[in-house]
XYZ file of C-alpha atoms in Angstrom:
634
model
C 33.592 -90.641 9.805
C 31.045 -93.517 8.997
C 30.531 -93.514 5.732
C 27.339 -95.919 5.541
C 25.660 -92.460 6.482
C 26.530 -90.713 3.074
C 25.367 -93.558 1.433
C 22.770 -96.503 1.299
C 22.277 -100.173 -0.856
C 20.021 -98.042 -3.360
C 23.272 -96.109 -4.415
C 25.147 -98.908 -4.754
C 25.705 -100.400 -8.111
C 27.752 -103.773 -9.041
C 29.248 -105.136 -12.047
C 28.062 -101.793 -14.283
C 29.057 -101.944 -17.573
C 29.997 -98.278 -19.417
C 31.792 -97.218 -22.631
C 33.215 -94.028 -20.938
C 33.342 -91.454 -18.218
C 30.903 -89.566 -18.873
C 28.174 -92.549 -19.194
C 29.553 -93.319 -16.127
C 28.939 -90.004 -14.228
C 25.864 -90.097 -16.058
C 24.416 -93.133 -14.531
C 25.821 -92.143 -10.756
C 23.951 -88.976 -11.051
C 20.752 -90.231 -12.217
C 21.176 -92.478 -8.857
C 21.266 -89.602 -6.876
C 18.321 -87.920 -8.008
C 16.351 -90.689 -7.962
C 17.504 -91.090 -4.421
C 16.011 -87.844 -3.748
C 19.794 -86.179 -3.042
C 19.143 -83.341 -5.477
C 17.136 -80.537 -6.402
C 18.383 -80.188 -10.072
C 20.000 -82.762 -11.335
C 21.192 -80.809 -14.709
C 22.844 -78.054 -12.031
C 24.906 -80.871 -10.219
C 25.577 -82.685 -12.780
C 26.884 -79.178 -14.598
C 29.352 -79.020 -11.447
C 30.670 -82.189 -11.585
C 31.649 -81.448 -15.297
C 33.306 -78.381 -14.163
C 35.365 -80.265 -11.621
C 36.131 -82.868 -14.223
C 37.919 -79.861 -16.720
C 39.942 -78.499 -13.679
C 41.983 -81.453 -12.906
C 41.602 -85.311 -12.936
C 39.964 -87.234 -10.224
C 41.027 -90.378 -11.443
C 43.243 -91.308 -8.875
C 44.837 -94.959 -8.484
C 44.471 -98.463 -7.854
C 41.047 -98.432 -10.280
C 39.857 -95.726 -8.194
C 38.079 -92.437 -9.687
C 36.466 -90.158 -7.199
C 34.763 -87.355 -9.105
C 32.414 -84.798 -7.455
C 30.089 -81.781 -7.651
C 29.404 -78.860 -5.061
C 26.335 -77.766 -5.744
C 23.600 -75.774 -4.558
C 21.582 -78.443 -6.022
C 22.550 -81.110 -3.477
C 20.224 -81.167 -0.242
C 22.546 -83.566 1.551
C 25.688 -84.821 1.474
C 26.102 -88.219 0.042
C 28.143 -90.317 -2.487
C 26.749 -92.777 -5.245
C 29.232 -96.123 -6.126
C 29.541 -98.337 -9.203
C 31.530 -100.697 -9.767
C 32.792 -101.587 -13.470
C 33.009 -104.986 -15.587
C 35.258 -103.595 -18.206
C 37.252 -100.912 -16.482
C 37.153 -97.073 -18.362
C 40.506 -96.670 -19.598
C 39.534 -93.003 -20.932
C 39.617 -91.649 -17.154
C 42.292 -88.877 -16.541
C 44.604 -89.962 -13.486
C 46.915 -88.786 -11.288
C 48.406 -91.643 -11.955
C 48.960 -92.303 -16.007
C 47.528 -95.697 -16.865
C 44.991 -95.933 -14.053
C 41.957 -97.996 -15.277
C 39.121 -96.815 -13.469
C 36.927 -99.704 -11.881
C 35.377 -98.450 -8.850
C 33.810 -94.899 -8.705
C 32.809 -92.822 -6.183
C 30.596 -89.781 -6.839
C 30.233 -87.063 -4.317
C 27.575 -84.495 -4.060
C 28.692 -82.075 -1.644
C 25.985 -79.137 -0.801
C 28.023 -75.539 -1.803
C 27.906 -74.377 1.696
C 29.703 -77.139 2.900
C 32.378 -76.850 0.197
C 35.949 -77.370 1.637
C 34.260 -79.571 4.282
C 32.372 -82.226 4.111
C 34.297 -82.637 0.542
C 37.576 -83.031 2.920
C 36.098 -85.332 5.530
C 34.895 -87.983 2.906
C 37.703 -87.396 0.676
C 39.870 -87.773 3.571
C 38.190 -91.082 5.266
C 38.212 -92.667 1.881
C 41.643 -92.329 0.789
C 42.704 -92.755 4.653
C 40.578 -96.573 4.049
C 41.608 -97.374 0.105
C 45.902 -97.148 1.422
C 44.690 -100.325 2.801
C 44.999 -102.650 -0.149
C 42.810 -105.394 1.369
C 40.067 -102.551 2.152
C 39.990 -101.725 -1.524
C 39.807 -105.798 -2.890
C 37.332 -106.222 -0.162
C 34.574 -103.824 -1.902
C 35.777 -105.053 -5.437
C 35.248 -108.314 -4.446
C 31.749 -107.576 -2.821
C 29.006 -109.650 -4.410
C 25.986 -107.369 -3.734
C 24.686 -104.130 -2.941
C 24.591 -105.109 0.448
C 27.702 -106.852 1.089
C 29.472 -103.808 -0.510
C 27.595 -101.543 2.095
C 28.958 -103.599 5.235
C 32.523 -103.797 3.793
C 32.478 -99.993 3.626
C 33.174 -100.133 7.576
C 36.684 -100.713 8.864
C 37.381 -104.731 10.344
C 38.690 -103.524 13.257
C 40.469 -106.129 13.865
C 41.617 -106.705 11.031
C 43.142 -102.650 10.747
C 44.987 -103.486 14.462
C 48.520 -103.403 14.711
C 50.624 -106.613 13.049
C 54.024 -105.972 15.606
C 55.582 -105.361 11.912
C 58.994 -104.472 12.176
C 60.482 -101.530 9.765
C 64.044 -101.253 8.478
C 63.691 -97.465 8.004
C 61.870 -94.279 9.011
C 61.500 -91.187 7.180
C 59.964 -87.965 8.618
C 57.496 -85.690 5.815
C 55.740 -82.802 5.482
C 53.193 -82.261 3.343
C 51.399 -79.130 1.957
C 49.049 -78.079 -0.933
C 48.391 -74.149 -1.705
C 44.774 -75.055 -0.418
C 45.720 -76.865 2.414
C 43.236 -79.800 1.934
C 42.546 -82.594 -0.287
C 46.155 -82.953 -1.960
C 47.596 -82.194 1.786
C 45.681 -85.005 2.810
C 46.047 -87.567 -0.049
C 49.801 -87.221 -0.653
C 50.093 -88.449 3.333
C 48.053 -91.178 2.608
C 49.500 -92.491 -0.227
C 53.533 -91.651 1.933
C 52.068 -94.227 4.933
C 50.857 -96.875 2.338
C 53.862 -97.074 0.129
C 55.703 -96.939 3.397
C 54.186 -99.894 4.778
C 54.318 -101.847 1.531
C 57.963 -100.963 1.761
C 58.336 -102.209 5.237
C 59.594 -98.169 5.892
C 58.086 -96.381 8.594
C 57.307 -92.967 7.471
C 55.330 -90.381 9.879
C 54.027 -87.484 8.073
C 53.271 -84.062 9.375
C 50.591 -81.751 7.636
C 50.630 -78.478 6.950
C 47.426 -77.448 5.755
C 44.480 -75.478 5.886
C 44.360 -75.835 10.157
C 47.969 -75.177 10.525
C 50.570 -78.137 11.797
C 49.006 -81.278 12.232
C 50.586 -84.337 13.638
C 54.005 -82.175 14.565
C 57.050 -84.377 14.289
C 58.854 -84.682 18.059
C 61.950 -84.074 18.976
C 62.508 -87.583 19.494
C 61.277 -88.765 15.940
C 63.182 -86.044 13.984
C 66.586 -86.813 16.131
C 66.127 -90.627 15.180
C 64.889 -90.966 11.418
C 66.981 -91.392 8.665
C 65.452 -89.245 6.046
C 62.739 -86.687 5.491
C 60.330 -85.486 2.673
C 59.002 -82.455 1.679
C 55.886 -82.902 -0.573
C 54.969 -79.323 -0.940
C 53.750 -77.005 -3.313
C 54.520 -74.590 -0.643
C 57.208 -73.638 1.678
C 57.655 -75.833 4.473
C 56.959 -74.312 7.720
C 59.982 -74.360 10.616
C 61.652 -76.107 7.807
C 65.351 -75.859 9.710
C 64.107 -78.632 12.248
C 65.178 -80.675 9.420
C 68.754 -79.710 8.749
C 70.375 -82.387 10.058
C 68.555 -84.942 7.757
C 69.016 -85.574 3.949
C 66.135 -83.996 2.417
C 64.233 -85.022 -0.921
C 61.489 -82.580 -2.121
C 59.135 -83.245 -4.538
C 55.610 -81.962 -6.036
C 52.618 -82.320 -3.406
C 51.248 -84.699 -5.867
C 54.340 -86.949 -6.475
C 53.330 -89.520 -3.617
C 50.015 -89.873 -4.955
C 51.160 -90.544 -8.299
C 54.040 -93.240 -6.964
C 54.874 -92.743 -3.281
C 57.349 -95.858 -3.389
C 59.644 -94.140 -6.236
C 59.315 -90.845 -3.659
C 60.530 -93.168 -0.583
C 63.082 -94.754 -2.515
C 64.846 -91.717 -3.913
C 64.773 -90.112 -0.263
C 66.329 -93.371 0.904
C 68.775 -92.945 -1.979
C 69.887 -89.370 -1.001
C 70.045 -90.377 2.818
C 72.044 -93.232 1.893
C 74.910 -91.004 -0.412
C 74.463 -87.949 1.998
C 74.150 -89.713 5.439
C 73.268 -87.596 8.439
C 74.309 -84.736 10.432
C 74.255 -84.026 14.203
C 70.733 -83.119 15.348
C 70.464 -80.353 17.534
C 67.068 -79.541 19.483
C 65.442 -75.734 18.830
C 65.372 -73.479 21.415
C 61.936 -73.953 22.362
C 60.598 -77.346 22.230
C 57.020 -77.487 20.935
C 56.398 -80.535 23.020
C 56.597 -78.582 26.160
C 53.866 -75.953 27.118
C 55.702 -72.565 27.225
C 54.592 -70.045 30.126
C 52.459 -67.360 28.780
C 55.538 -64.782 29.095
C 57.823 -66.867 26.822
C 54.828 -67.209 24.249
C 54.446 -63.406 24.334
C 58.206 -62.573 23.708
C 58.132 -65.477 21.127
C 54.965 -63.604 19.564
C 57.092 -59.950 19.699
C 59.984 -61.285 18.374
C 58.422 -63.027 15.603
C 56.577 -59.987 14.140
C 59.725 -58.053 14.252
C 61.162 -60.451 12.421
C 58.857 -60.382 9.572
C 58.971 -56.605 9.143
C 62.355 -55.824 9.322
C 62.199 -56.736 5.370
C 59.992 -54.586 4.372
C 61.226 -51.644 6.998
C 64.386 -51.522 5.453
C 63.057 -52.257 1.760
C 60.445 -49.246 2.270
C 63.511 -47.224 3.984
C 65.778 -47.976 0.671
C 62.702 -46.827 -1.270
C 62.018 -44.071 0.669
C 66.083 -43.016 0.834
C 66.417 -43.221 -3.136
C 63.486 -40.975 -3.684
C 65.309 -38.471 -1.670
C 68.199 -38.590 -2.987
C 67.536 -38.606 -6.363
C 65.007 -35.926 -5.657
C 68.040 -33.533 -3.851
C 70.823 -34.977 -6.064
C 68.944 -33.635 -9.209
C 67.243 -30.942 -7.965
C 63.912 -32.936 -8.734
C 62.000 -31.309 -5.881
C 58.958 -30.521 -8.341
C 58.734 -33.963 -9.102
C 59.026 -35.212 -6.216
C 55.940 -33.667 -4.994
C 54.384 -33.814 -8.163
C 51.477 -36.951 -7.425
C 51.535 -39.304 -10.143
C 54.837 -38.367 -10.852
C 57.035 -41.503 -11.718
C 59.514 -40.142 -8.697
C 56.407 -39.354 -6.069
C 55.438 -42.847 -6.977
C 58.405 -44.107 -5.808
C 57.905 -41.934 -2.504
C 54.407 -43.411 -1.821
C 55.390 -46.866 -2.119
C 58.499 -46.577 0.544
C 56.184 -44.497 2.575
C 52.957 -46.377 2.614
C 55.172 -49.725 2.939
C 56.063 -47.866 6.541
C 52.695 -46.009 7.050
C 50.086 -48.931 6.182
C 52.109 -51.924 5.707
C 54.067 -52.046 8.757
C 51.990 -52.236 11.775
C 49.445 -54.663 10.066
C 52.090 -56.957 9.157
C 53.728 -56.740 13.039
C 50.099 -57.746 14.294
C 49.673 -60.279 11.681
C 52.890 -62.311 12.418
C 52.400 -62.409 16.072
C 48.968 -63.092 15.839
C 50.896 -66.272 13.619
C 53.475 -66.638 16.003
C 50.805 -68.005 18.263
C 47.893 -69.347 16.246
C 49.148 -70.501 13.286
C 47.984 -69.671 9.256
C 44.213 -69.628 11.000
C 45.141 -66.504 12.738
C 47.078 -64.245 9.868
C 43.650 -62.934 8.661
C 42.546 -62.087 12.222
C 46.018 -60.349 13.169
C 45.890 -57.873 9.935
C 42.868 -57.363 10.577
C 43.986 -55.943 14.305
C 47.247 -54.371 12.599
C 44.503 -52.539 10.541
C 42.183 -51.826 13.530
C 45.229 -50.302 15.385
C 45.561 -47.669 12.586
C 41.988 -46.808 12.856
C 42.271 -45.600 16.215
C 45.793 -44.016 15.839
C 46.925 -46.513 18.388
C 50.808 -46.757 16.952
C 53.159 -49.878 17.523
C 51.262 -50.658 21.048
C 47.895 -51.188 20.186
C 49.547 -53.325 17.033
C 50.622 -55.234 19.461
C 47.726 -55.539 21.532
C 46.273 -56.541 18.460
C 48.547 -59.479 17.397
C 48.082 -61.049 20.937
C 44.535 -60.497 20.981
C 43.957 -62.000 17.322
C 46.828 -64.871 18.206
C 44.981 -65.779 21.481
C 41.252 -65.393 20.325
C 41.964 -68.336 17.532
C 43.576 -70.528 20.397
C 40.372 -69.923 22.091
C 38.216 -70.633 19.317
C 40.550 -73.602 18.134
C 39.713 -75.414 21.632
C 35.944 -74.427 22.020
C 34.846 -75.176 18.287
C 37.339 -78.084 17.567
C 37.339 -78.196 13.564
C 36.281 -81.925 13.340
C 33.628 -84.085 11.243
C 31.691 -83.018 8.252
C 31.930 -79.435 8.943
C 35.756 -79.168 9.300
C 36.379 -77.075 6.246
C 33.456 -74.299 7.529
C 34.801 -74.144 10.506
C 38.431 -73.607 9.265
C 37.757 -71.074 6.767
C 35.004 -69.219 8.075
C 34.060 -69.510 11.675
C 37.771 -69.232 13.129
C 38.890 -66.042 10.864
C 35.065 -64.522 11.494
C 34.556 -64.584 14.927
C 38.607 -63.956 16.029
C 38.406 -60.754 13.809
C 35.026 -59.692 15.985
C 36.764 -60.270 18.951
C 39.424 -58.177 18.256
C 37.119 -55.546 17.040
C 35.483 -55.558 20.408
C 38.858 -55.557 22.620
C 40.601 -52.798 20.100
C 37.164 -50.387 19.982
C 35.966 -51.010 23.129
C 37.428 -52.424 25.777
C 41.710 -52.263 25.718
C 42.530 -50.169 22.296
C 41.870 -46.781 22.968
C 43.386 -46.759 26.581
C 46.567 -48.100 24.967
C 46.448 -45.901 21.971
C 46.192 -43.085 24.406
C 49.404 -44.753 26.466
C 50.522 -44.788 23.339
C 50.460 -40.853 22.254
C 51.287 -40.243 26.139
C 54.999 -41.554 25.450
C 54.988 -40.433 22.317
C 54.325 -36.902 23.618
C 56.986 -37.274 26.748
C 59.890 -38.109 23.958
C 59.152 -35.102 22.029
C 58.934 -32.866 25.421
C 62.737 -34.533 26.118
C 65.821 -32.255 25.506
C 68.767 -32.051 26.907
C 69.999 -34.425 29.602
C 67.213 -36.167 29.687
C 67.062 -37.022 26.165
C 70.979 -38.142 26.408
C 69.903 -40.244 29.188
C 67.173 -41.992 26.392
C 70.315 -42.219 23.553
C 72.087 -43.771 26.584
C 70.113 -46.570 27.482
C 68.975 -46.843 23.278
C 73.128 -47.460 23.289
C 73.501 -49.694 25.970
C 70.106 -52.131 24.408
C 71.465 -52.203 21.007
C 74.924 -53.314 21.936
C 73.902 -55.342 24.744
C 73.329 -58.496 22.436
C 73.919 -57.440 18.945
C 70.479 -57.883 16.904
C 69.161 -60.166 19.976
C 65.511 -59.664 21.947
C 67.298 -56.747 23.656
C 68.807 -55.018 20.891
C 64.916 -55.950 19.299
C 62.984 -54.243 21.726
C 65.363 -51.140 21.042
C 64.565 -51.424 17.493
C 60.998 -52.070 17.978
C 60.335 -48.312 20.556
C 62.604 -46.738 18.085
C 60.515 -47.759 14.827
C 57.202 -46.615 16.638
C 58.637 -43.459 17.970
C 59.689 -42.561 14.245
C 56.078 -44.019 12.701
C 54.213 -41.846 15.302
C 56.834 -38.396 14.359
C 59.473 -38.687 17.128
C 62.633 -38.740 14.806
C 65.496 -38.830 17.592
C 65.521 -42.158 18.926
C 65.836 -43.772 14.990
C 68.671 -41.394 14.329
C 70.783 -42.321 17.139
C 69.825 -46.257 16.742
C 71.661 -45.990 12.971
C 74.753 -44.372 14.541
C 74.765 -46.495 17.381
C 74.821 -49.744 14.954
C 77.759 -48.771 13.787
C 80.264 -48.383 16.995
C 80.366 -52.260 17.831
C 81.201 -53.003 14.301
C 83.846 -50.252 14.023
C 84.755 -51.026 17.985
C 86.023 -54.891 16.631
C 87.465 -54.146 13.611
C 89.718 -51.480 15.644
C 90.623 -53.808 18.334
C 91.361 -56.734 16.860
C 93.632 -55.361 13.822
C 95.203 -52.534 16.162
C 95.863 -54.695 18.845
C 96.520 -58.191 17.569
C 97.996 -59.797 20.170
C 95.203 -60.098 22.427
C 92.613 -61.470 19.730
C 93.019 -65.241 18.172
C 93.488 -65.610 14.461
C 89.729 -66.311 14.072
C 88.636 -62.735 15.954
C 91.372 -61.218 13.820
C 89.420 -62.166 10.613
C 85.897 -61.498 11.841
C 87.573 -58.094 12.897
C 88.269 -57.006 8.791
C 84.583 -57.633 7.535
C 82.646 -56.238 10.854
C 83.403 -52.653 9.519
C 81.950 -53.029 6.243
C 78.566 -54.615 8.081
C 78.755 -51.942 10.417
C 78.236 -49.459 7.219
C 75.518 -51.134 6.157
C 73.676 -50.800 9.888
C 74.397 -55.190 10.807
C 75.336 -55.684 14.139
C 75.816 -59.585 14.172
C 79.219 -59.321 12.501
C 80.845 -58.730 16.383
C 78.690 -62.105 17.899
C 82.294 -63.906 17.459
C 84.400 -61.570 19.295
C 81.210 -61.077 21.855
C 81.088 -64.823 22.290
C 84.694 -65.782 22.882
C 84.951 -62.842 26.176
C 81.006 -61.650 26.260
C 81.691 -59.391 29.929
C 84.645 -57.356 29.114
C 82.916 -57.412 25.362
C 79.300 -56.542 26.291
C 80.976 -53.432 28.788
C 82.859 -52.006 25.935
C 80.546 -51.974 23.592
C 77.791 -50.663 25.710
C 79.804 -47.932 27.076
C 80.576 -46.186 23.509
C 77.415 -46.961 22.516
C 76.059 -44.948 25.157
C 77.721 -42.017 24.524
C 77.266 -42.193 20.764
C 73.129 -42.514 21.411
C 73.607 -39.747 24.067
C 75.302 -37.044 21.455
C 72.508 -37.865 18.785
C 69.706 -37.365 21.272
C 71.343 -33.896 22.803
C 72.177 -32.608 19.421
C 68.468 -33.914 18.803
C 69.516 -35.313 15.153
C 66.409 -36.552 13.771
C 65.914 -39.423 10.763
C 62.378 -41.097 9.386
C 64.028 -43.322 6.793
C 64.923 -46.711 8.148
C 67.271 -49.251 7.069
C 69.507 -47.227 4.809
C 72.665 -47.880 6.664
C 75.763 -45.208 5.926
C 73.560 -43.209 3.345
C 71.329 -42.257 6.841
C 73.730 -39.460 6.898
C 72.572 -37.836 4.142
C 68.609 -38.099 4.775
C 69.117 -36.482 8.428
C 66.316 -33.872 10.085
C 66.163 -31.465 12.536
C 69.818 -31.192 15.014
C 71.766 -28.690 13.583
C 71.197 -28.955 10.044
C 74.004 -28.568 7.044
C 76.963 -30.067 7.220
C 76.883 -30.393 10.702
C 74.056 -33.393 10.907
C 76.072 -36.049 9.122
C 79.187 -34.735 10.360
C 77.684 -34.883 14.315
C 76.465 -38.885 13.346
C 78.796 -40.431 11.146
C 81.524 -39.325 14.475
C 79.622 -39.921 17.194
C 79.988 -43.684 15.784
C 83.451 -43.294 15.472
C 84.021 -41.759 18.885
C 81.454 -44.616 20.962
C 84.009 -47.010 18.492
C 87.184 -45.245 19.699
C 85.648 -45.521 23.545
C 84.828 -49.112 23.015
C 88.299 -50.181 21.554
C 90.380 -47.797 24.342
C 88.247 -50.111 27.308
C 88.561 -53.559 25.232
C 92.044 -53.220 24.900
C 92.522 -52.019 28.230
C 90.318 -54.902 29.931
C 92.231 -57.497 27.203
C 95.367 -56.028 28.432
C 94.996 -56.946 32.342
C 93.930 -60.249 31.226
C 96.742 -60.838 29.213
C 99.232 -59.886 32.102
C 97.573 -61.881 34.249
C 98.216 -65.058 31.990
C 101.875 -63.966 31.666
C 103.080 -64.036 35.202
């Protein structure tokens, strides 16, 4: 950004002499109008006081940049002064700062978050240069100070320095902007004074800027997180000693920052870096992006599946256990207000939230807004877990789009960000989900929907079949996912079976290890022996993972076992055509069981269908484990 352009000589003042802030604002403001910048000078200069009580704009080095947005301000521009005796009443980031050099901005309020950003941005990007800064305090006139306000290139081109460290950090404000922006500043230039390399990623208001590689986070000795906020994909920094600190903390003394992250590196030292799965540096096909984008929203509502199941499972209980029917159904009832939240944490929250996070998955924070807003659209038209996520891509792909076409650069960066990108994604998805792809797949949608609740019979135990075979295929991986994911939209669009025999299923790998490996010792190591006495107990509580060990030390003659019981478990539930709309309640499933037989008889049928799939599974294991053993012995 060229900053002559917000500025000219005739808002330049030298060698000012002022008994406090305010004078000071005072005089910068009067410069301004009589520049013709304003419409009203009393309504600017009323916003710049409000900025002043929210937080200090003194900042460091001598510097204070206060500023109004203002409906008052036709253009933006910025009024300078600098000070003979410097103000030593200025609040500061940093405590002592006396204020000798002030920079006012007048923003215009629509370009609030903006052009505020891009000037704040350039000038704290040009001030971390400590000859930059002298330079205008040494400037003898108006129009010596103008000229200087450009960047020597030559004298801003690479020295060949040589740096003894390098430290990786993120940094990230609530708002995603100024602070964002300043604390990496102020990391570089304390870096650089500290002959320390340090390369700083931001996480702000336009997602992940300057991503660290591979290569850089395999090689540094130390990272920082400078966040008020988590730290996105923050496991990319496990094998480094991490120091975190307040977003605000460089800015206020990035050396002392560096040199305690130095300080931990140096007591902790470093572990062995291992590379993610999917390397941002190279360009993923558009299938891989799409599983990603599945896989991710999954993984953001199982939480609140299983914490609206547990809701849903102690209103029933309690409602059954205490004969509390009546109040139950009463609304406003403390226990139907229980109900309502598990319920409408399934019923509104879920498929929103799936969109939402794939729509992240492959945009970013710009594209949350965009993917609820599909999640919700998908709703509208009754269009189930498909159109949701039809939605997410849509929403996830329609930022990308927008990111490239309207790049988010200059003075309008901010409006862009905030308004165009959120604005015109959520049309397009309006358009695809209303008009053009929702309703066809909403009606694919009720089609299936309406094809599993015509199934009975064998061909229903061929569905709990294959539901066995995916969940046990690779325990809570993207198979055992998908599973989950048809059997959640089955039971959010009434089709109960498929959810009933996925919590029994769970259950007959977990029970399957713990048999085999304590009954049968000798062909299991120590370590599988172990894993074998807790998988049971995770089994009860509808986990999986616990078998991965056992599964990873002999995954084909594993992966067959399993698979096989587990396909006879999910065919019983679906030909006894057990039913259950509560997810995530593990064991106590058995007792919030519909349709089947009904009684005694529905828990009973479940709870041993698991145990018989187990008893399968552990008869073939130990039979396959046997062969192999003989083999070894001859």
């Amino acid at each position: 950004m060229n900053l002559q352009k917000a500025t000219s000589k005739a808002l330049i003042s030298l060698g000012c002499e002022f008994s406090s802030k305010l004078e000071a604002i005072n005089y910068l403001v009067d410069q301004l109008d009589q520049a013709g910048k304003l419409t009203s000078r009393e309504e600017y200069y009323k916003s710049v006081l409000e900025r002043e009580a929210m937080s200090e704009t003194g900042i460091d080095c001598g510097m204070a940049i206060p500023h109004g947005k203002s409906s008052a301000v036709k253009e933006a521009a910025f009024a300078v002064a600098t000070v003979k005796k410097p103000i030593t009443d200025w609040e500061s980031i940093v405590p002592g700062n006396q204020v000798s050099i002030i920079f006012l901005l007048a923003i215009p309020e629509a370009e609030a978050g903006s052009t505020h950003l891009e000037l704040l941005s350039e000038l704290m990007t040009r001030v971390s240069d400590s000859s930059y800064l002298e330079r205008l305090k040494a400037s003898k006139s108006a129009a010596e100070f103008y000229q200087n306000l450009e960047v020597n290139e030559k004298a801003a081109a690479k020295s060949g320095k040589t740096y003894k460290k390098t430290i990786v950090a993120v940094t990230a404000c609530p708002a995603g902007i100024a602070h964002t922006y300043m604390s990496a500043e102020a990391l570089v230039k304390a870096g650089e004074e500290m002959g320390v390399k340090v390369y700083v990623e931001k996480q702000g208001a336009n997602g992940v800027e300057d991503r660290h590689s591979s290569s850089l986070l395999k090689n540094a000795d130390a990272a920082i997180f400078a966040a008020d906020v988590a730290v996105k994909d923050s496991e990319r920094f496990s094998h480094l000693p991490v120091y975190k600190t307040k977003v605000a903390a460089p800015i206020k003394d990035g050396q002392a920052v560096i040199r305690a992250a130095l300080d931990k590196a140096e007591k902790e030292g470093k572990g062995n870096f291992v590379a993610a799965e999917t390397d941002f540096e190279q360009k993923e096909s558009v299938g891989s992006e799409i599983k990603k984008a599945v896989l991710t929203g999954i993984s953001y509502i199982i939480p609140i599946i299983v914490a609206g199941g547990m809701i849903n499972a102690f209103a029933v209980l309690i409602a059954q256990g205490f004969g509390l029917q009546e109040l139950y159904n009463m609304e406003n009832s403390w226990l139907w207000l229980f109900r309502k939240m598990g319920g409408n944490s399934l019923g509104t929250l879920m498929i929103p939230m799936l969109a939402a996070y794939m729509a992240y998955s492959l945009g970013d924070k710009t594209a949350l807004a965009p993917g609820f807003i599909a999640g919700v659209a998908a709703n509208l038209i009754n269009g189930g877990f498909l159109c949701g996520m039809l939605g997410g891509l849509v929403a996830g792909y329609a930022v990308r789009f927008l990111r490239k076409a309207i790049p988010a650069k200059g003075v309008l960066a901010g409006f862009v960000s905030f308004w165009v990108y959120p604005v015109f994604s959520s049309l397009i998805v309006g358009i695809v989900m209303f008009f053009l792809l929702g309703k066809p797949v909403a009606m694919i949608n009720q089609g299936l929907i309406s094809f599993l609740g015509s199934m009975s019979g064998s061909n229903a135990a061929l569905l709990g079949a294959v539901i066995g075979i995916m969940v046990s295929f690779d325990l809570g991986g993207p198979v055992n996912k998908a599973a989950y994911t048809f059997c959640v939209g089955a039971m959010a669009d009434g089709i109960l079976m498929p959810y009933a025999a996925f919590a029994s299923i769970k259950m007959v790998s977990a029970f399957a290890v713990t048999f085999s490996t304590l009954g049968f010792k000798k062909y299991f190591t120590k370590e599988e022996q172990e894993a074998g006495m807790s998988t049971w107990i995770l089994g009860l509580a509808g986990i999986t993972e616990g078998a991965i060990p056992v599964m990873m030390a002999d995954p084909i003659r594993v992966i067959f076992s399993l698979c096989a019981g587990s396909a006879v478990t999910g065919a019983i539930i679906a030909m006894c055509n057990i039913g259950l709309d509560v997810p995530g309640a593990g064991i106590f499933s058995m007792f919030l069981l519909k349709d089947g037989m009904g009684g005694m008889a529905n828990p009973l049928i479940w709870f041993f269908a698991a145990v018989l799939g187990a008893v399968i599974s552990t008869a073939i294991l130990v039979t396959l484990k046997k062969i192999k053993y003989d083999k070894a012995a001859r």
